[in-house]
CSV table of C-alpha atoms in Angstrom, one decimal:
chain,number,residue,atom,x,y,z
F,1,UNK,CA,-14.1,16.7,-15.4
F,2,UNK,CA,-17.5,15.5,-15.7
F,3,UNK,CA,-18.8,12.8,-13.2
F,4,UNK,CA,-20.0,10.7,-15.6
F,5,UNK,CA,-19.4,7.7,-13.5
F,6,UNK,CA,-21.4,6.2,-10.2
F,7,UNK,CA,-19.4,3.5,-8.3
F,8,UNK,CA,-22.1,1.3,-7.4
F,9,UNK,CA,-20.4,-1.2,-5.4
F,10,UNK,CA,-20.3,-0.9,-1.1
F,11,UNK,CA,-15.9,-0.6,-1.7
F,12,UNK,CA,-13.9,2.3,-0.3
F,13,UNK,CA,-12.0,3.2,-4.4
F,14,UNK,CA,-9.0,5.4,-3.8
F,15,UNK,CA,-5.6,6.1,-5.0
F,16,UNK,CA,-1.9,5.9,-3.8
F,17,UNK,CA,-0.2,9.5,-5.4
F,18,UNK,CA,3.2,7.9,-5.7
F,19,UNK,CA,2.7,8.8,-9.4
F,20,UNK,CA,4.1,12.0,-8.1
F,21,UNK,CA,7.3,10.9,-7.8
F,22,UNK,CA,8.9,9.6,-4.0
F,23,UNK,CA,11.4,11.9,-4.4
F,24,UNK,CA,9.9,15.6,-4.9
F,25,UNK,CA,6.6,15.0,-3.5
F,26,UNK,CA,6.6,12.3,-0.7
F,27,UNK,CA,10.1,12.1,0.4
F,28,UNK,CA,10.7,15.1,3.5
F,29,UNK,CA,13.4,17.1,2.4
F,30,UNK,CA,16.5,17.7,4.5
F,31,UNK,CA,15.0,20.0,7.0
F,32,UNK,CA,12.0,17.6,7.7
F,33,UNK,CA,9.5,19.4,5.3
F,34,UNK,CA,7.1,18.4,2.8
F,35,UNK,CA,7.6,19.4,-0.8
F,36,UNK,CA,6.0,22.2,-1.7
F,37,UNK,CA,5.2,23.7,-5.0
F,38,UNK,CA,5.5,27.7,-5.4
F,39,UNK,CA,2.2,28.7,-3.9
F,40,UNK,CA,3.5,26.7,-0.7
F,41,UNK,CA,0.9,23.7,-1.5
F,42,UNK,CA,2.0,20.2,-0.4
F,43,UNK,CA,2.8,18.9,-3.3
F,44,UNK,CA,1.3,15.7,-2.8
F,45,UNK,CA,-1.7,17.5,-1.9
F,46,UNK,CA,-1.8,19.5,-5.5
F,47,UNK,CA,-0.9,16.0,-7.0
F,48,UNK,CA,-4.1,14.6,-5.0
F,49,UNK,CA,-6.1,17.4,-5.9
F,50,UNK,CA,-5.4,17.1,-9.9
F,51,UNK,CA,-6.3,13.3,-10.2
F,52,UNK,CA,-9.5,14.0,-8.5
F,53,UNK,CA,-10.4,17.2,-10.6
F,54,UNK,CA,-9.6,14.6,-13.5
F,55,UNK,CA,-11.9,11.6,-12.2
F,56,UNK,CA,-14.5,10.4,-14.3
F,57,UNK,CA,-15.8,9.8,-10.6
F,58,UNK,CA,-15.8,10.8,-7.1
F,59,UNK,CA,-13.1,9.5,-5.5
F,60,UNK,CA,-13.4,8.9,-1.4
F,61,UNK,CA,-10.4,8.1,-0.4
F,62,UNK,CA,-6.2,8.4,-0.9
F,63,UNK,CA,-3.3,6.1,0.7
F,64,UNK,CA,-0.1,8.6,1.5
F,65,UNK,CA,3.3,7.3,1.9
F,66,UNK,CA,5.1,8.5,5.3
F,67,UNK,CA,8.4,8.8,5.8
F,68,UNK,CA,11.0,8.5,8.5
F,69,UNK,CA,12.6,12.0,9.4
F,70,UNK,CA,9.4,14.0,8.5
F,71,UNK,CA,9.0,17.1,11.0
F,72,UNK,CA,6.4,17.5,13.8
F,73,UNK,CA,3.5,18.5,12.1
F,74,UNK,CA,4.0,18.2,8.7
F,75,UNK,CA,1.4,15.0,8.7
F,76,UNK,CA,-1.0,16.9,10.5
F,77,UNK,CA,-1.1,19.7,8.0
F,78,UNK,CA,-1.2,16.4,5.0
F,79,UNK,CA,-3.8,14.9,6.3
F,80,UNK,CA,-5.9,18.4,7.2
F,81,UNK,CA,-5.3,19.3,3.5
F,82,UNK,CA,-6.2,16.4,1.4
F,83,UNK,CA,-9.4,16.1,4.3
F,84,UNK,CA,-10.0,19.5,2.9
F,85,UNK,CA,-10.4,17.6,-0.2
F,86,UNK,CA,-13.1,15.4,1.1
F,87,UNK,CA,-11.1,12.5,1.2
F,88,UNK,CA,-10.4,9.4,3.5
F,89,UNK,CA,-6.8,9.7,5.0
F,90,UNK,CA,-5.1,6.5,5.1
F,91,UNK,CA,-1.5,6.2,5.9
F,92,UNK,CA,1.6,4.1,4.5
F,93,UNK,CA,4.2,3.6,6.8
F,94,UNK,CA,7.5,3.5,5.1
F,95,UNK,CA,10.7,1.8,7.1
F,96,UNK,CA,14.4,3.5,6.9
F,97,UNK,CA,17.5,1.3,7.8
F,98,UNK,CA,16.1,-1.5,9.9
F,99,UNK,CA,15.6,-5.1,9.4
F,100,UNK,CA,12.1,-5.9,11.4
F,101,UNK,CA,13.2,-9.6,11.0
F,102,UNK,CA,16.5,-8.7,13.0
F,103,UNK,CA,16.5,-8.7,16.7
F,104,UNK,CA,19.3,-6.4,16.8
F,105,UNK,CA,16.7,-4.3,14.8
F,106,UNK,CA,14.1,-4.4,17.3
F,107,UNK,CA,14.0,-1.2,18.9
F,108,UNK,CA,14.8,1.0,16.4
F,109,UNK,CA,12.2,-0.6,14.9
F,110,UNK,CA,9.7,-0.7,17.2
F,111,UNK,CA,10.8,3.5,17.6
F,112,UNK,CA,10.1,4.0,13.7
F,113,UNK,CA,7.0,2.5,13.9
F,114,UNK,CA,5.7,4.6,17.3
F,115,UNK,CA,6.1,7.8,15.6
F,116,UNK,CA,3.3,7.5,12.7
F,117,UNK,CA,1.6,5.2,14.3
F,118,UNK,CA,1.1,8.3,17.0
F,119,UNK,CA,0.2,10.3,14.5
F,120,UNK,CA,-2.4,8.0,13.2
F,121,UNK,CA,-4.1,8.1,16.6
F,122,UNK,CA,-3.6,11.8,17.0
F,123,UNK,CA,-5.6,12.3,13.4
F,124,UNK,CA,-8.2,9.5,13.8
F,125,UNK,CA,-6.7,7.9,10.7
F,126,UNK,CA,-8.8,4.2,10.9
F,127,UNK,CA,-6.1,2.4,8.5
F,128,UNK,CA,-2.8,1.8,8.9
F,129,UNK,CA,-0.3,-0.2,6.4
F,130,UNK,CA,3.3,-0.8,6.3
F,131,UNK,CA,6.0,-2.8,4.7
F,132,UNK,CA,6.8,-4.0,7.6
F,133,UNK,CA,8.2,-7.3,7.6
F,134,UNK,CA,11.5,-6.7,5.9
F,135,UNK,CA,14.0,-4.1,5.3
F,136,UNK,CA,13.9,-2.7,1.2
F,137,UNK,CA,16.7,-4.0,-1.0
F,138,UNK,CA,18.5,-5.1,1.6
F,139,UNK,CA,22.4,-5.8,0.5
F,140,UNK,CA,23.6,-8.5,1.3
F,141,UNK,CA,20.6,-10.4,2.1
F,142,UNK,CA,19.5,-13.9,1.4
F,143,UNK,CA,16.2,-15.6,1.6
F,144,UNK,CA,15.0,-17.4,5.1
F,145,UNK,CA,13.7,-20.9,4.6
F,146,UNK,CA,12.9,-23.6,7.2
F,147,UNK,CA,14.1,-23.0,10.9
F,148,UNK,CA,15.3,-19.2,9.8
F,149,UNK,CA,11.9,-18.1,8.4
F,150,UNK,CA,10.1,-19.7,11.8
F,151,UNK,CA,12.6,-17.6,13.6
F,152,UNK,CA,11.8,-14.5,11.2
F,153,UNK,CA,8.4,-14.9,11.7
F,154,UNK,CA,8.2,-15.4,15.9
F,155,UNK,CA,10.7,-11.9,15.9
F,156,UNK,CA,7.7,-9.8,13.6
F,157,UNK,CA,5.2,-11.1,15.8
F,158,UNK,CA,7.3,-9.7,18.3
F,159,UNK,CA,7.9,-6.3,16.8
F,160,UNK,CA,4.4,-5.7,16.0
F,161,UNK,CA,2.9,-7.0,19.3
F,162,UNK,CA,5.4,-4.3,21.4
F,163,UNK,CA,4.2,-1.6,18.4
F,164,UNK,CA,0.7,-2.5,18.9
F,165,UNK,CA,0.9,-2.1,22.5
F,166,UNK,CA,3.3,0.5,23.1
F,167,UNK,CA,1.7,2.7,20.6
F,168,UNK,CA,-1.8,2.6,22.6
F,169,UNK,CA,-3.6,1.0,19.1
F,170,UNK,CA,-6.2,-1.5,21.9
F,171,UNK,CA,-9.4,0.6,21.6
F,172,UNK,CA,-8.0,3.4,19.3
F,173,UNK,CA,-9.5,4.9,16.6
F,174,UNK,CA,-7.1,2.8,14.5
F,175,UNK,CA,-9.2,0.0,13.2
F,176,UNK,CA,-7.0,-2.4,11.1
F,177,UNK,CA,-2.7,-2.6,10.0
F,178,UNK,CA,-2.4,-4.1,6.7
F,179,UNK,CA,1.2,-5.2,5.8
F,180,UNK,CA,2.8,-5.2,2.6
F,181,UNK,CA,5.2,-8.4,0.7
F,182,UNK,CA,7.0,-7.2,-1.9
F,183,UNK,CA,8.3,-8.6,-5.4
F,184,UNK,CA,11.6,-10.7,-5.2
F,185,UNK,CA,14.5,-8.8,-5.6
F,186,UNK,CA,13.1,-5.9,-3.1
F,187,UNK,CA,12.7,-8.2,-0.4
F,188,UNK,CA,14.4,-11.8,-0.1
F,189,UNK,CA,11.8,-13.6,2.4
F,190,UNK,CA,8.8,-12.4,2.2
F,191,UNK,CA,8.2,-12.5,-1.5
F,192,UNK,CA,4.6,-14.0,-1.9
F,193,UNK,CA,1.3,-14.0,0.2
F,194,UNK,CA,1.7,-17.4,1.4
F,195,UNK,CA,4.4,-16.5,3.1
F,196,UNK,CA,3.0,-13.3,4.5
F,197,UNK,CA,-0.4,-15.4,5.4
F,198,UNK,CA,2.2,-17.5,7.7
F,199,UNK,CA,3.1,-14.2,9.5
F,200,UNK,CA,-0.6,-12.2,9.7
F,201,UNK,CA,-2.1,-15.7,11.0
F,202,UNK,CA,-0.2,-16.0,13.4
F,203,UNK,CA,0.0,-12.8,14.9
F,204,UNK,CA,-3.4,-12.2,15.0
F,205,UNK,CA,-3.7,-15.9,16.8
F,206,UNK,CA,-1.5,-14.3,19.6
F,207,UNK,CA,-3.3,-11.2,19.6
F,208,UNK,CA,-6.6,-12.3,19.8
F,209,UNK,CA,-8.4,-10.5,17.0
F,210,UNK,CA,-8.0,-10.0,13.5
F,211,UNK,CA,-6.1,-6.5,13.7
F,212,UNK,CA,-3.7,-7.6,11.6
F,213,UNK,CA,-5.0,-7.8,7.7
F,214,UNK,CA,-2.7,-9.0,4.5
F,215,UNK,CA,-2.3,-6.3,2.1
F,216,UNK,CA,-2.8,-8.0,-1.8
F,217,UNK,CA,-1.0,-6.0,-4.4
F,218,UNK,CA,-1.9,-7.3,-7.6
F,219,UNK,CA,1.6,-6.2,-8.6
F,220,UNK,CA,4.2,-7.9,-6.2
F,221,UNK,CA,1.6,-11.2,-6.6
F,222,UNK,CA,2.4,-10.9,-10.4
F,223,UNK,CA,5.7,-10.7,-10.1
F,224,UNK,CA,6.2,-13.3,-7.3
F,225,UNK,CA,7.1,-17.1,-7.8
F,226,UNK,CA,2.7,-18.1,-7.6
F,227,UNK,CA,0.5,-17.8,-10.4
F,228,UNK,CA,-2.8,-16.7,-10.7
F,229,UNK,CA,-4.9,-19.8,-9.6
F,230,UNK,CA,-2.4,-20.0,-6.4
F,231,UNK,CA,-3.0,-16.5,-5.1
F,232,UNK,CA,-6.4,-16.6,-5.6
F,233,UNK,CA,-7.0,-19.7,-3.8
F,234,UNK,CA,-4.9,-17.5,-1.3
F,235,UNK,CA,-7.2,-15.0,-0.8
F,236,UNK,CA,-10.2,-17.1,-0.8
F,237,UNK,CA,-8.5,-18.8,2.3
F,238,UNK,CA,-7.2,-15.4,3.9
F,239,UNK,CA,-10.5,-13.8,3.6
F,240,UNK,CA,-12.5,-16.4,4.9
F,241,UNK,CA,-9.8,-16.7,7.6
F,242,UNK,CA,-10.3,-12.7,8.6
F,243,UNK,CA,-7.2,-11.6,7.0
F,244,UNK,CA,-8.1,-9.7,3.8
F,245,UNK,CA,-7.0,-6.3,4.1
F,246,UNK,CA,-6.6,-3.5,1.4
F,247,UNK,CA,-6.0,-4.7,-2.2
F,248,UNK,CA,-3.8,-2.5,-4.8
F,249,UNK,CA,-4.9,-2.2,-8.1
F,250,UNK,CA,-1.4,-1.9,-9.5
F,251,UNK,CA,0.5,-3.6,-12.9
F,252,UNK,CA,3.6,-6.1,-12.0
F,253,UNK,CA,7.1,-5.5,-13.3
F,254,UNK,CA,5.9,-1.7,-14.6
F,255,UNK,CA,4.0,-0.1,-11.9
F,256,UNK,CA,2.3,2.1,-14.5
F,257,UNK,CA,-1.0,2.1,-16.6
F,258,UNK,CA,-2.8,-1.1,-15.5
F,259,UNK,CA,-3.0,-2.0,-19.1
F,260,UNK,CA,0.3,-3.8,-18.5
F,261,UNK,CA,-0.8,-5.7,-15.9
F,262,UNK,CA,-1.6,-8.8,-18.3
F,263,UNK,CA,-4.2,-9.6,-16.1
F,264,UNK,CA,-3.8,-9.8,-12.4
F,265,UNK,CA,-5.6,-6.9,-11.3
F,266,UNK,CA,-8.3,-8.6,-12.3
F,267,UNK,CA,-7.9,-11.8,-11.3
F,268,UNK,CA,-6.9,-10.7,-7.8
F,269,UNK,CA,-10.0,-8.5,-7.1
F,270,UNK,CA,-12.6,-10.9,-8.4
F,271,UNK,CA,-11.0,-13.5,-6.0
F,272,UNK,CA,-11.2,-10.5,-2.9
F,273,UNK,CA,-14.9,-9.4,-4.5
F,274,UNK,CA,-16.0,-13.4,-5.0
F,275,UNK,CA,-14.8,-14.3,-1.2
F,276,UNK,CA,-17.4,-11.2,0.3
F,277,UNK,CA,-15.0,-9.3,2.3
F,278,UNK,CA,-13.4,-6.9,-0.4
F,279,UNK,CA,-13.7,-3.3,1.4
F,280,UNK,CA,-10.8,-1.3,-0.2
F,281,UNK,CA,-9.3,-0.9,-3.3
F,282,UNK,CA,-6.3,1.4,-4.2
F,283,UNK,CA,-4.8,2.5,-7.8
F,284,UNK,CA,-1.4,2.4,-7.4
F,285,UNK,CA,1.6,3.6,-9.8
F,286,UNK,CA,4.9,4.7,-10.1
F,287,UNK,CA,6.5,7.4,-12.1
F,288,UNK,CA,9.2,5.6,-14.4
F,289,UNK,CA,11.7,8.1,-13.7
F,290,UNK,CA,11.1,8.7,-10.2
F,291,UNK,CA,15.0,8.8,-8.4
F,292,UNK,CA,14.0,7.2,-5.4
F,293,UNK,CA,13.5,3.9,-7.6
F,294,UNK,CA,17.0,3.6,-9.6
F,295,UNK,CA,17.8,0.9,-7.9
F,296,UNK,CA,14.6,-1.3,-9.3
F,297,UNK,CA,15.2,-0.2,-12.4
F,298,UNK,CA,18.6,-1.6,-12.2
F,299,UNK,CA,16.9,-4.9,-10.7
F,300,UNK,CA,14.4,-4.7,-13.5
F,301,UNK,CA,15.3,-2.3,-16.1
F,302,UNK,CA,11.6,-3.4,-17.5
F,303,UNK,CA,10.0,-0.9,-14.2
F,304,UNK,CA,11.5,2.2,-16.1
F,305,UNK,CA,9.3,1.4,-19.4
F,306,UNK,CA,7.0,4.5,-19.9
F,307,UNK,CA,3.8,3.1,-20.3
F,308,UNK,CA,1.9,6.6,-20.4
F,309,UNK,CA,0.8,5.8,-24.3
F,310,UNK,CA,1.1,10.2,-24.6
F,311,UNK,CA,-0.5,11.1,-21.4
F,312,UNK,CA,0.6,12.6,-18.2
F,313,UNK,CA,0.5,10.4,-15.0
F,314,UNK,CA,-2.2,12.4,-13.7
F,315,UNK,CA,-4.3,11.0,-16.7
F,316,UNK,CA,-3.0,7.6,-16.4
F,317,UNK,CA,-4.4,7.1,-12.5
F,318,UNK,CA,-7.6,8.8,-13.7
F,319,UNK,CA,-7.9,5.9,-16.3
F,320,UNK,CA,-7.3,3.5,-13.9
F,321,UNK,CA,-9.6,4.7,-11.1
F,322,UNK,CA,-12.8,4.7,-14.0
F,323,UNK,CA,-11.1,1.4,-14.9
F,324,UNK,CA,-11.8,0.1,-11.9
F,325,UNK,CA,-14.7,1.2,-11.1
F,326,UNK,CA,-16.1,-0.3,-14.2
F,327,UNK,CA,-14.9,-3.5,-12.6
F,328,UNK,CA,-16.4,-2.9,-9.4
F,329,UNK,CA,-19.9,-2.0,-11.4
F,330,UNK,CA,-20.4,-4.8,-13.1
F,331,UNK,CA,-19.1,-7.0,-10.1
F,332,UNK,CA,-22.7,-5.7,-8.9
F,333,UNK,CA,-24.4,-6.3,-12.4
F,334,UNK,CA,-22.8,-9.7,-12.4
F,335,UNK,CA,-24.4,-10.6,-8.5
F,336,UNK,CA,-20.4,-10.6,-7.7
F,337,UNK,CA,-21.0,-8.0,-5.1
F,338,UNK,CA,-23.9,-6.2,-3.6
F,339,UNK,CA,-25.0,-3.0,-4.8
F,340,UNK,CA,-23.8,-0.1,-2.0
């Protein structure tokens, strides 16, 4: 593909591959391993490498789901491969059957979050993130409100603080962990920014610094009880309050082409762009069909619509990324944002 496109503004533009599909690409197999296609490529490393030979652009950086039970060096060989692709490595660390809120959770979680974590360190990756505040479509579980969410709050500031320090991250080459909120339905208490700003405030307050940094997906904010004026008042106040971390370019109640996002993409990075402390932006979507999301299409039969409009997914987060970085562009044109 021609690179017909310069992305002017100083903002790290990347992509999570999840379009690839959770389970066949991201998910380890039962022996621990990596998908691989038949020439023994990663496939999330072939799926990488085809959005970027697609780009309208040159694309810096990717964000890779990781996954509990993935054998020893199976991330080290990830993150060598798509750095063989020129890219930026950032990880996603993905929870497995703990509740972070729980304190009958608390080591297992803690242990979960040590091993990439480690890894991180041991591959110089600079940016963390994690869903970390809740365990995903959780049965059973009801929202935490008053005394409950105080509690909920105080035992994450717990888990993360022991992570923190028991994974060596004080003077590592880990720079920042950005945590996640998801959409109602997914999780039960911490379904908005607000309430993730409650958490990522505090703990930085106890730790001293602002290590900690509020992930903003355009997605779970559209599909969350706020509107737009509320969560971009938000991220005026977390930015200017050091607590901006990556934001994902991603459509609510679809997860796929960002021309069924009605909006909120938008919205959310001109808020991040407008408070002077946007750094990263990620295209994110999901296949409609992938497996490992049945269960949110049963929550929301309206995630399984195939907005591809005749393309392939590989297509579909090329168009976004030049989408974007049209945005970014004229964020600079507009005096928005510097020029890089």
């Amino acid at each position: 593909m021609q690179r017909d496109i310069q992305l002017k503004a100083p903002v790290e533009l990347g992509f999570v591959p999840t379009h690839a599909k959770f389970v066949g690409a991201l998910v380890p197999e039962a022996d621990g391993r990596l998908p691989r296609n038949e020439q023994g490529e990663l496939l999330v490393v072939a799926a990488t490498r085809e959005v970027l030979d697609r780009s309208r652009l040159s694309i810096p950086a990717v964000q890779i789901p990781v996954f509990p039970g993935t054998a020893d060096g199976e991330w080290d060989m990830m993150i060598s491969d798509l750095r063989g692709l020129g890219l930026v490595v950032h990880m996603v660390i993905m929870l497995g059957g703990v509740d972070p809120m729980d304190p009958a959770d608390e080591d297992a979680t803690v242990a979960q979050l040590l091993v990439p974590l480690s890894a991180a360190k041991k591959n110089g990756i600079r940016h963390v993130s994690a869903t970390s505040v809740e365990q995903w479509m959780q049965q059973g579980a009801s929202r935490k409100d008053g005394a409950q969410f105080d509690a909920a709050v105080e035992q994450l500031i717990k888990v993360h603080l022991r992570a923190y320090h028991e994974a060596g991250l004080e003077g590592s080459c880990v720079e920042a962990w950005h945590v996640e909120f998801l959409r109602p339905g997914e999780f039960q208490t911490f379904t908005d920014l607000g309430r993730l700003w409650v958490f990522i405030k505090e703990a930085n307050a106890r730790l001293g610094k602002n290590f900690f940094k509020c992930l903003v997906d355009a997605a779970h904010c559209g599909d969350s009880s706020l509107d737009i004026p509320a969560n971009r008042a938000l991220v005026a106040e977390i930015a200017a309050g050091g607590g901006l971390g990556i934001m994902h370019a991603s459509a609510k109640t679809t997860r796929g082409c960002l021309s069924t996002d009605d909006g909120w993409v938008a919205a959310l990075i001109s808020a991040g762009a407008e408070s002077g402390e946007l750094r990263q932006v990620f295209v994110e979507m999901f296949h409609h069909e992938d497996p490992a999301l049945e269960a949110l299409r049963s929550l929301d039969p309206k995630h399984g619509v195939d907005t591809c409009d005749g393309r392939d997914y590989t297509q579909v987060v090329a168009d976004g990324l030049a989408g974007v970085a049209r945005m970014l562009n004229n964020f600079v044109s507009r005096g928005i944002l510097p020029a890089a």
